[in-house]
Coordinates of C-alpha atoms in Angstrom, one line a residue:
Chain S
X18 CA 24.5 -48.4 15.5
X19 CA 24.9 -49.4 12.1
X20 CA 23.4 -47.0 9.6
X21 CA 20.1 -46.5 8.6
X22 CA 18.1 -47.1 5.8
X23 CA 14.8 -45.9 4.2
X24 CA 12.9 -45.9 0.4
X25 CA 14.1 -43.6 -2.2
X26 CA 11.6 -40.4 -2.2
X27 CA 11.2 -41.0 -5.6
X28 CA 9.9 -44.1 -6.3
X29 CA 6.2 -44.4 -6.7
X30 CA 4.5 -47.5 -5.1
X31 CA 1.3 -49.0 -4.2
X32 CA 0.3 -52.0 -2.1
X33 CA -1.7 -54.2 -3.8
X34 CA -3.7 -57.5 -2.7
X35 CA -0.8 -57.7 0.0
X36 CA 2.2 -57.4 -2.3
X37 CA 4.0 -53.7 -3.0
X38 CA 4.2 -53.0 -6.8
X39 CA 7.2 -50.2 -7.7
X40 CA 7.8 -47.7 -10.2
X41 CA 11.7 -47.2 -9.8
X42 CA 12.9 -43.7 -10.3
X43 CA 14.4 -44.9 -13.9
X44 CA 10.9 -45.9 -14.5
X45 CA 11.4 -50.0 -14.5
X46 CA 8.8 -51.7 -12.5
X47 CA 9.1 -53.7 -9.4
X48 CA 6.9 -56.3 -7.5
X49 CA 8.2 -57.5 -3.8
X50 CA 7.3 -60.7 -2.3
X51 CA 5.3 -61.1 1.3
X52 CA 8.9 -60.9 2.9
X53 CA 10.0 -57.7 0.9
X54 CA 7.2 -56.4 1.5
X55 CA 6.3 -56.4 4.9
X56 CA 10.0 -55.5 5.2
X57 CA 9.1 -52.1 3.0
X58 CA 6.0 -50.8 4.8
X59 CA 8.4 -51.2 8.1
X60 CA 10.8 -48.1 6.0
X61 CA 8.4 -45.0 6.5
X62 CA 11.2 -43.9 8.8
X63 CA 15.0 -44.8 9.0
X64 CA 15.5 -48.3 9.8
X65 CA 19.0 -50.0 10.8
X66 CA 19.8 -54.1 9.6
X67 CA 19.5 -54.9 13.2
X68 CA 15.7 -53.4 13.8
X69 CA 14.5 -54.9 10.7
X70 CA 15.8 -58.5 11.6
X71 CA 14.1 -57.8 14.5
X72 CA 11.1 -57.0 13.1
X73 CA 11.1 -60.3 11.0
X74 CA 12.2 -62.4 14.4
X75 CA 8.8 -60.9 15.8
X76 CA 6.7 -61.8 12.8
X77 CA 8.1 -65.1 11.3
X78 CA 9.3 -68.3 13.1
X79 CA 12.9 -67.5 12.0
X80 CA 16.4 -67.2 13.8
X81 CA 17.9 -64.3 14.5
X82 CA 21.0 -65.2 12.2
X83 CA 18.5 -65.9 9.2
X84 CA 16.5 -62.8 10.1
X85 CA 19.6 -61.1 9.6
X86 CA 21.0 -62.7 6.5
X87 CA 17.8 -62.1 4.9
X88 CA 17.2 -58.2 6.1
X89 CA 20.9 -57.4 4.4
X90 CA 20.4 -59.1 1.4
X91 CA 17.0 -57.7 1.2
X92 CA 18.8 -54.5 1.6
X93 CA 21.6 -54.7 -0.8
X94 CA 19.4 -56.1 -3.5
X95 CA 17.2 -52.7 -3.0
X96 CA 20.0 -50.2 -2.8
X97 CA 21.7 -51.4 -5.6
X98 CA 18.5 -51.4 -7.9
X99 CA 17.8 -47.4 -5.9
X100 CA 14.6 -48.3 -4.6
X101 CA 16.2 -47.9 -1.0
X102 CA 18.6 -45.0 0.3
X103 CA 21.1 -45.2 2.7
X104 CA 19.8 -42.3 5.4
X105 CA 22.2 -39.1 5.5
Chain E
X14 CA 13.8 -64.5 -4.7
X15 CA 12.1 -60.8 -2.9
X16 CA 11.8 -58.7 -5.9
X17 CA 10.3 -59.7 -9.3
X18 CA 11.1 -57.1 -12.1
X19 CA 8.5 -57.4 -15.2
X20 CA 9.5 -55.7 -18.4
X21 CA 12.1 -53.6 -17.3
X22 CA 12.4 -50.1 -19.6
X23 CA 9.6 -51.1 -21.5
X24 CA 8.4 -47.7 -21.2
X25 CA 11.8 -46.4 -22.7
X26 CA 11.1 -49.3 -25.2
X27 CA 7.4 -47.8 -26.0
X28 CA 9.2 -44.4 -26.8
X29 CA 11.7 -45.7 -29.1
X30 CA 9.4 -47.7 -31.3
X31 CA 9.5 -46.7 -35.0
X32 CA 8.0 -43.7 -35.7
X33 CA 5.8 -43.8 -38.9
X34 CA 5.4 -40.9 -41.2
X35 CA 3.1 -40.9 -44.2
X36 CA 2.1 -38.5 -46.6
X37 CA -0.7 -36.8 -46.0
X38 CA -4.0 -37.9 -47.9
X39 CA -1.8 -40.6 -48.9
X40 CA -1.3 -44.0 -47.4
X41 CA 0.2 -45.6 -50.1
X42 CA 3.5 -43.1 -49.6
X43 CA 4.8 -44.1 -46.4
X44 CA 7.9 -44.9 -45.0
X45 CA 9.7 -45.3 -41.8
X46 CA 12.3 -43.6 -40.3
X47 CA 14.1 -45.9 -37.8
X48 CA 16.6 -44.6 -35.5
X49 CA 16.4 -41.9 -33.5
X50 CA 19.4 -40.2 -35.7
X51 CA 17.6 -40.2 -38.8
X52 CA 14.7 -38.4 -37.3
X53 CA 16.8 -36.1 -35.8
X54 CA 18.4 -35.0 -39.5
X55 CA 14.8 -34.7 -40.5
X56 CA 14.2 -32.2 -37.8
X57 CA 17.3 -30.6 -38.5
X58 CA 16.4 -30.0 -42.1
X59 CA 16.4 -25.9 -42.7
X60 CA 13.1 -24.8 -41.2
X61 CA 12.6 -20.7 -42.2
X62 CA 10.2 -19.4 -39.8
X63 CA 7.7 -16.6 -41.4
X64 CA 7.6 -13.4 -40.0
X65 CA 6.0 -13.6 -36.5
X66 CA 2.6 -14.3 -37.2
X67 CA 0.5 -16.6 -34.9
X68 CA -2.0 -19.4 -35.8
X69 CA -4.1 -20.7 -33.4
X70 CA -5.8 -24.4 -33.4
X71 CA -7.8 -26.4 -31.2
X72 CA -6.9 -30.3 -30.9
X73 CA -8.8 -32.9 -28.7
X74 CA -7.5 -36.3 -27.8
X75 CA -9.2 -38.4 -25.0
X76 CA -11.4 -35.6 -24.0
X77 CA -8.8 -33.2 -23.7
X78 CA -8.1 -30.4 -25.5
X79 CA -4.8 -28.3 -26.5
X80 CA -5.0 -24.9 -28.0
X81 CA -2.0 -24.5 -30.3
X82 CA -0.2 -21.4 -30.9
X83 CA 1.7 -21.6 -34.0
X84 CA 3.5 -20.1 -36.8
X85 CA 1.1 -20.0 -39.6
X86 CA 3.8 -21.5 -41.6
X87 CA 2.9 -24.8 -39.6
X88 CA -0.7 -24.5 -39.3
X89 CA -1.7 -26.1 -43.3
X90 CA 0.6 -29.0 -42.4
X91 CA -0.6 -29.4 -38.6
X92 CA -4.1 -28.9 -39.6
X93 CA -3.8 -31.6 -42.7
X94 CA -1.9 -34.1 -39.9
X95 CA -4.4 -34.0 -37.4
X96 CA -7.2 -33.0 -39.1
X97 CA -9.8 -35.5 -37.4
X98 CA -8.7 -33.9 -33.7
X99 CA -9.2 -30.8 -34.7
X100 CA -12.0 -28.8 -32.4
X101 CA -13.2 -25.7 -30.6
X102 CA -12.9 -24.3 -27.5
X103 CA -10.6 -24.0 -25.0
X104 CA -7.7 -26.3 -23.0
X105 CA -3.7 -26.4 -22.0
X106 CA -2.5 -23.5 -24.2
X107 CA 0.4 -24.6 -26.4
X108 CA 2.8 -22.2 -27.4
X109 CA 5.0 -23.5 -30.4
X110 CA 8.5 -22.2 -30.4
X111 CA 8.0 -18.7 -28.7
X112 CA 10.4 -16.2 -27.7
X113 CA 13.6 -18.0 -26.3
X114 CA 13.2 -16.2 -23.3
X115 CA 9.5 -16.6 -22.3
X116 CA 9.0 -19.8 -19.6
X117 CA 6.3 -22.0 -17.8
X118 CA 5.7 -20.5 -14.2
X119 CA 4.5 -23.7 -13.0
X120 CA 6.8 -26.4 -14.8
X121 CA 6.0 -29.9 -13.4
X122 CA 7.5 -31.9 -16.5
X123 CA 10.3 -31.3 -18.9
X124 CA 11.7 -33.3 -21.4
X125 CA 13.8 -33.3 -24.4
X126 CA 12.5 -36.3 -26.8
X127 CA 14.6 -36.5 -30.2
X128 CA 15.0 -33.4 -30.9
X129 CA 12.0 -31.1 -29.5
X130 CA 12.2 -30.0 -25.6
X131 CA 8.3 -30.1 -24.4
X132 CA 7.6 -28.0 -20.7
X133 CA 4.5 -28.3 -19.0
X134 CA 2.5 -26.4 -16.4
X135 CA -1.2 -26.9 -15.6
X136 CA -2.2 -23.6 -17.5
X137 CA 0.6 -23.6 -20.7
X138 CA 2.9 -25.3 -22.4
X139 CA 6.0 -24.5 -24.5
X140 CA 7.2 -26.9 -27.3
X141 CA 10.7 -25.9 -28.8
X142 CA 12.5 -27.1 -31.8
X143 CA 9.3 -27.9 -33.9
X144 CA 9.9 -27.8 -37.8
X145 CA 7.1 -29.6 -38.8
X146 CA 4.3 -32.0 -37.8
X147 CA 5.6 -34.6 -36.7
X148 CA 8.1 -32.8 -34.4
X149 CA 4.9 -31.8 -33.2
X150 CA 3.0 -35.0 -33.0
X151 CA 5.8 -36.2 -30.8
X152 CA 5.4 -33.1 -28.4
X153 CA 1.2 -33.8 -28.5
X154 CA 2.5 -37.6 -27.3
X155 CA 4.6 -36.6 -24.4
X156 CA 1.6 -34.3 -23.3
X157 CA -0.7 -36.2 -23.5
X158 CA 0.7 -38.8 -22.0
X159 CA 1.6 -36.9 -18.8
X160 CA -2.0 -34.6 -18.9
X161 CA -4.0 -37.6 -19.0
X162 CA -3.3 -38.9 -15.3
X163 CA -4.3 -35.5 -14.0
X164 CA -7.7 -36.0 -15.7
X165 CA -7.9 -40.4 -14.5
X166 CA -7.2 -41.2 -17.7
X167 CA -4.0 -43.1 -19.8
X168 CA -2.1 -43.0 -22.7
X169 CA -2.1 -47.0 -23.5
X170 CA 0.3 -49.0 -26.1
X171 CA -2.3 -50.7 -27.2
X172 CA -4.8 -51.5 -30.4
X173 CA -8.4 -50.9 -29.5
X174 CA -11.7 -52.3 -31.4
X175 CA -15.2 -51.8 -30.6
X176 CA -17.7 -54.3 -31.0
X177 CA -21.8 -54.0 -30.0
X178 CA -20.7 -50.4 -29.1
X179 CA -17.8 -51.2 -26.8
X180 CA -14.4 -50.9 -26.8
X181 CA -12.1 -54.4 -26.4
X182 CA -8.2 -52.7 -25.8
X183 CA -5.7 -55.2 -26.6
X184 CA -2.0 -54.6 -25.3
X185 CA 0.7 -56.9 -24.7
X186 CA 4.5 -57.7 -25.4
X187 CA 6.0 -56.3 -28.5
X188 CA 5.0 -58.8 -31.1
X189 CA 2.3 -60.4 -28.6
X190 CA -0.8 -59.0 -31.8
X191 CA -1.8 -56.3 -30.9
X192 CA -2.1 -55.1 -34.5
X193 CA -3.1 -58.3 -35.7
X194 CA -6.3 -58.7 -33.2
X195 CA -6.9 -55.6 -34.4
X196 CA -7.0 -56.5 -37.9
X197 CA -8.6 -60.0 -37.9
X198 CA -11.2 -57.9 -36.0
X199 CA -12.6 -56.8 -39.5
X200 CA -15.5 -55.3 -39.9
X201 CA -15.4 -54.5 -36.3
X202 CA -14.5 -50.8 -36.1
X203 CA -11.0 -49.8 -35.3
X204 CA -10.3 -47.2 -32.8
X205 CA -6.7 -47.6 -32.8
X206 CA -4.2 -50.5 -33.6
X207 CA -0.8 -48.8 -31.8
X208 CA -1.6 -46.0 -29.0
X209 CA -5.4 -45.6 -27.5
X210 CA -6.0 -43.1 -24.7
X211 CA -8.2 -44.1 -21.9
X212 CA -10.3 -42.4 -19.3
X213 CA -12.0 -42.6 -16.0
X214 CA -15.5 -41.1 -15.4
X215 CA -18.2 -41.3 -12.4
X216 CA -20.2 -43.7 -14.8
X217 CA -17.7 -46.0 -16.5
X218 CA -14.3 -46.0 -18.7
X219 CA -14.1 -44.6 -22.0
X220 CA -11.2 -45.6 -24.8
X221 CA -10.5 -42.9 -27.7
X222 CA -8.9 -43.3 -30.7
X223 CA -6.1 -41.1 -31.2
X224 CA -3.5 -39.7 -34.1
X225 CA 0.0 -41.5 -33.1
X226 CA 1.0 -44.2 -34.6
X227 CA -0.3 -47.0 -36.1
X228 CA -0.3 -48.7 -39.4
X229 CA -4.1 -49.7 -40.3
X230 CA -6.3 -47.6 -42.0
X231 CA -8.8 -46.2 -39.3
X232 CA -12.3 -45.9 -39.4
X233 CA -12.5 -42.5 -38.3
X234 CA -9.9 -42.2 -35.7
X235 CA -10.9 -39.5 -33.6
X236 CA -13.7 -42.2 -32.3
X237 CA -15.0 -43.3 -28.7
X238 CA -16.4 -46.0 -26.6
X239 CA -17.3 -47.2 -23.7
X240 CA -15.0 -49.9 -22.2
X241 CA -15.7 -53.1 -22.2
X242 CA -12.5 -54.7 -20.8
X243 CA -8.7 -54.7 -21.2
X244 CA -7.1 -58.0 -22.5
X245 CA -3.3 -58.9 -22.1
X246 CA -2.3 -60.6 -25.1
X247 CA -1.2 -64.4 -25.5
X248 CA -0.8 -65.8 -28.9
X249 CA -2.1 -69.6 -28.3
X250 CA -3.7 -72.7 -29.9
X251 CA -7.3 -72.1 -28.1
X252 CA -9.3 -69.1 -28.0
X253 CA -10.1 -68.0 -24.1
X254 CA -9.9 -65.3 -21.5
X255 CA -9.1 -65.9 -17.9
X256 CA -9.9 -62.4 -15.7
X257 CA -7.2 -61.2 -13.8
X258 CA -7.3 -59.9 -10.3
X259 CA -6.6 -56.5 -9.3
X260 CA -2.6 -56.9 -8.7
X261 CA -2.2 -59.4 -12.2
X262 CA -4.6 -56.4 -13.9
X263 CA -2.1 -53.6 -12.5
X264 CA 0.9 -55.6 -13.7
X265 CA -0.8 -56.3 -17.3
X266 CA -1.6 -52.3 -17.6
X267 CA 1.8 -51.1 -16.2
X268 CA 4.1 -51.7 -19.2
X269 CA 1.9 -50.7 -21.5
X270 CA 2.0 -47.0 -20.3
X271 CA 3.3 -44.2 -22.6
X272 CA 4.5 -42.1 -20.1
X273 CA 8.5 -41.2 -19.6
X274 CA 8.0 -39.9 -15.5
X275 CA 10.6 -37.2 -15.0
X276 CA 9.3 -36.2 -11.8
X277 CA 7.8 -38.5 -8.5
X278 CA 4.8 -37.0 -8.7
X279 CA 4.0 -37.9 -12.3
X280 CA 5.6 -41.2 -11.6
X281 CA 2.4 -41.4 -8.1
X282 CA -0.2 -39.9 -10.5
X283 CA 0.4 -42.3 -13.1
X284 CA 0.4 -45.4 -10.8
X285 CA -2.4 -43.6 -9.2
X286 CA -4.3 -43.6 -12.2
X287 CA -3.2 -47.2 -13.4
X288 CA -4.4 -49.0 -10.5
X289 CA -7.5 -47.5 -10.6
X290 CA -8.4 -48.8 -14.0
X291 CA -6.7 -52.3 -12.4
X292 CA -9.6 -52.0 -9.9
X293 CA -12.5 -50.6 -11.5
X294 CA -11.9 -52.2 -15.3
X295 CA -12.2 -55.8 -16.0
X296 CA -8.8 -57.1 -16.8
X297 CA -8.0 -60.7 -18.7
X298 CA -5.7 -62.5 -20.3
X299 CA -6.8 -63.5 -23.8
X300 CA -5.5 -66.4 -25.1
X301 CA -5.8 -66.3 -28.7
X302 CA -5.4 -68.2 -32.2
X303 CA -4.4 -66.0 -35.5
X304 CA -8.1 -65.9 -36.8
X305 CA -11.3 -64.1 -36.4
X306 CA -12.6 -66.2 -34.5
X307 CA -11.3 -65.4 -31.1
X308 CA -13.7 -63.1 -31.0
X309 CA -16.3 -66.3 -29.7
X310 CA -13.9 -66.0 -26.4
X311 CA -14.7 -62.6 -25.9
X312 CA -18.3 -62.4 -26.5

């Protein structure tokens, strides 16, 4: 199992006409595309790579390789700007 | 491309914009201190306290009220500074550089801005390092800023003009006008041309003049409206508006916020609060030639 991820606790963040808007915890503001942000709502809990490609190979007509390229980079972009946390 | 950041740290930005002092009773003696550093060796200019006697004063912004407790050495100076926000009654209690030792039971914001440290709880606050009015203007700011989203209301970067009774708040980019709508607005009363509050109630929005910042003369400053509408600011060769929808509105309003969050919860509240004007205000983008007459657009 790789590891998990999930939001920071301290970003604040609405969902607004279908697209999340963010207030990072340095206070910079964030808006996340259909993708990203069906991606997000999926991160209440812990979520691995693997289950979130899955969750895109269920929702969009896209392969499992792309589903995957696309949920790591989605999750790199987010860790590095801290609006996602590895889970401990 | 997944994640679109607008204006990053324009908040921070907001914070670190000039700050403006002038002479009281004076406009014509005014000058401009321009780095943080400077202020600070304004602040740190030898401040005597007098002996321990307490002043107490009532000031309102946006509805809300602080009751000040101060040295009496400050209270001429504080009263002459904010002297159209002065009131009655009671609010947050303010306690101006008391003992070192006594705290805030229920702190949910602290931070240290220039020089002065400013602690809040829902009951008191404590403002340390204030030497004079200014030191204190900036404290009144950071409160205000935070207090207002527990009451649905903002602390906007924005100029604010009212016209057949109602308020017009412009905001934008540094340098998108917002002073300059305000001023080709003439005769139109001027609430504010650099920092309006903003509230919430049951029957409507209300904007309120307030006393940071700014560099027009105001028409009584401590003044208040209904709200019209909030337009975005976009300098242009026609005159129009175009009304946003809710998630445009919510992005036009966001950087415009004075508010530093220190903790998640102010972060939510303010968001909270924001998307609520994004919903229940009409939001546009005004595009808009240097002349009086973009006022036609609006009416």
């Amino acid at each position: 199992m790789g590891a998990k991820y999930k939001r920071n606790g301290k970003v604040a963040w609405t969902l607004v006409d279908g697209e999340v808007i963010i207030i990072a915890p340095d206070n910079s503001m964030h808006q996340l595309n259909g993708t990203a942000t069906f991606l997000w709502t999926k991160l209440e809990s812990g979520r691995t790579p693997e289950e979130l490609a899955e969750l895109l190979t269920s929702e969009f007509e896209v392969t499992r390789e792309e589903a995957g390229a696309d949920a790591r980079a989605f999750l790199d972009r987010m860790v590095a700007m801290n609006l996602i946390a590895v889970e401990a | 491309m997944v994640l679109e950041s607008f204006n990053p740290g324009r908040w921070r930005r907001a914070w670190l914009c000039s700050v403006k002092i002038s002479s009281p009773g004076d406009s014509a003696v005014r000058f401009q201190v321009l780095t943080a550093n400077s202020y600070r060796f304004l602040l740190n200019r030898e401040f005597v306290p007098s002996q321990p006697s307490l002043g107490s004063l009532v000031i309102d912004i946006g509805g809300l009220s602080v009751r000040l407790q101060l040295d009496s050495a400050l209270t001429e100076p504080v009263v002459s500074h904010f002297r159209e926000f002065l009131s009655e009654g009671n609010g947050l209690e303010a306690l101006v550089d008391p003992d070192p030792g006594l705290t805030v039971d229920d702190t949910y914001y602290e931070q240290t801005l220039r020089a002065v440290t400013v602690t809040l709880g829902t009951k008191r606050a404590i403002f340390r390092n204030v030497v004079n009015e200014w030191a204190l203007e900036t404290c009144l700011r950071a409160t205000y800023a935070v207090r207002l989203p527990r009451f649905a209301g903002l602390l906007l970067h924005s100029s604010a003009v009212v016209n057949g009774g109602r308020a017009f708040v412009f905001m934008g980019r540094s340098g998108a006008g917002k002073s300059t709508a305000a001023g080709l607005s003439r005769p139109r009363r001027i609430l504010g041309d650099e920092i309006t509050a903003l509230r919430l109630f049951d029957d409507g929005a209300r904007a309120y003049g307030t006393p940071f910042g700014g560099d027009l003369p105001k028409d009584g400053r401590n003044g208040s409206a209904p709200l019209a509408g909030m337009y975005w600011l976009v300098q242009s060769d026609e005159n129009r508006v175009e009304r946003l929808e809710t998630k445009d509105a919510l992005k036009a309003i966001l950087p415009n916020i004075m508010c530093v969050a220190t903790e998640p919860e102010v972060r939510t509240q303010v968001l909270q609060v924001a998307e609520r004007f994004a919903r229940e205000v009409p939001v546009y983008r005004l595009y808009f030639r240097k002349e009086p007459q973009f006022w036609e657009a609006l009416q």
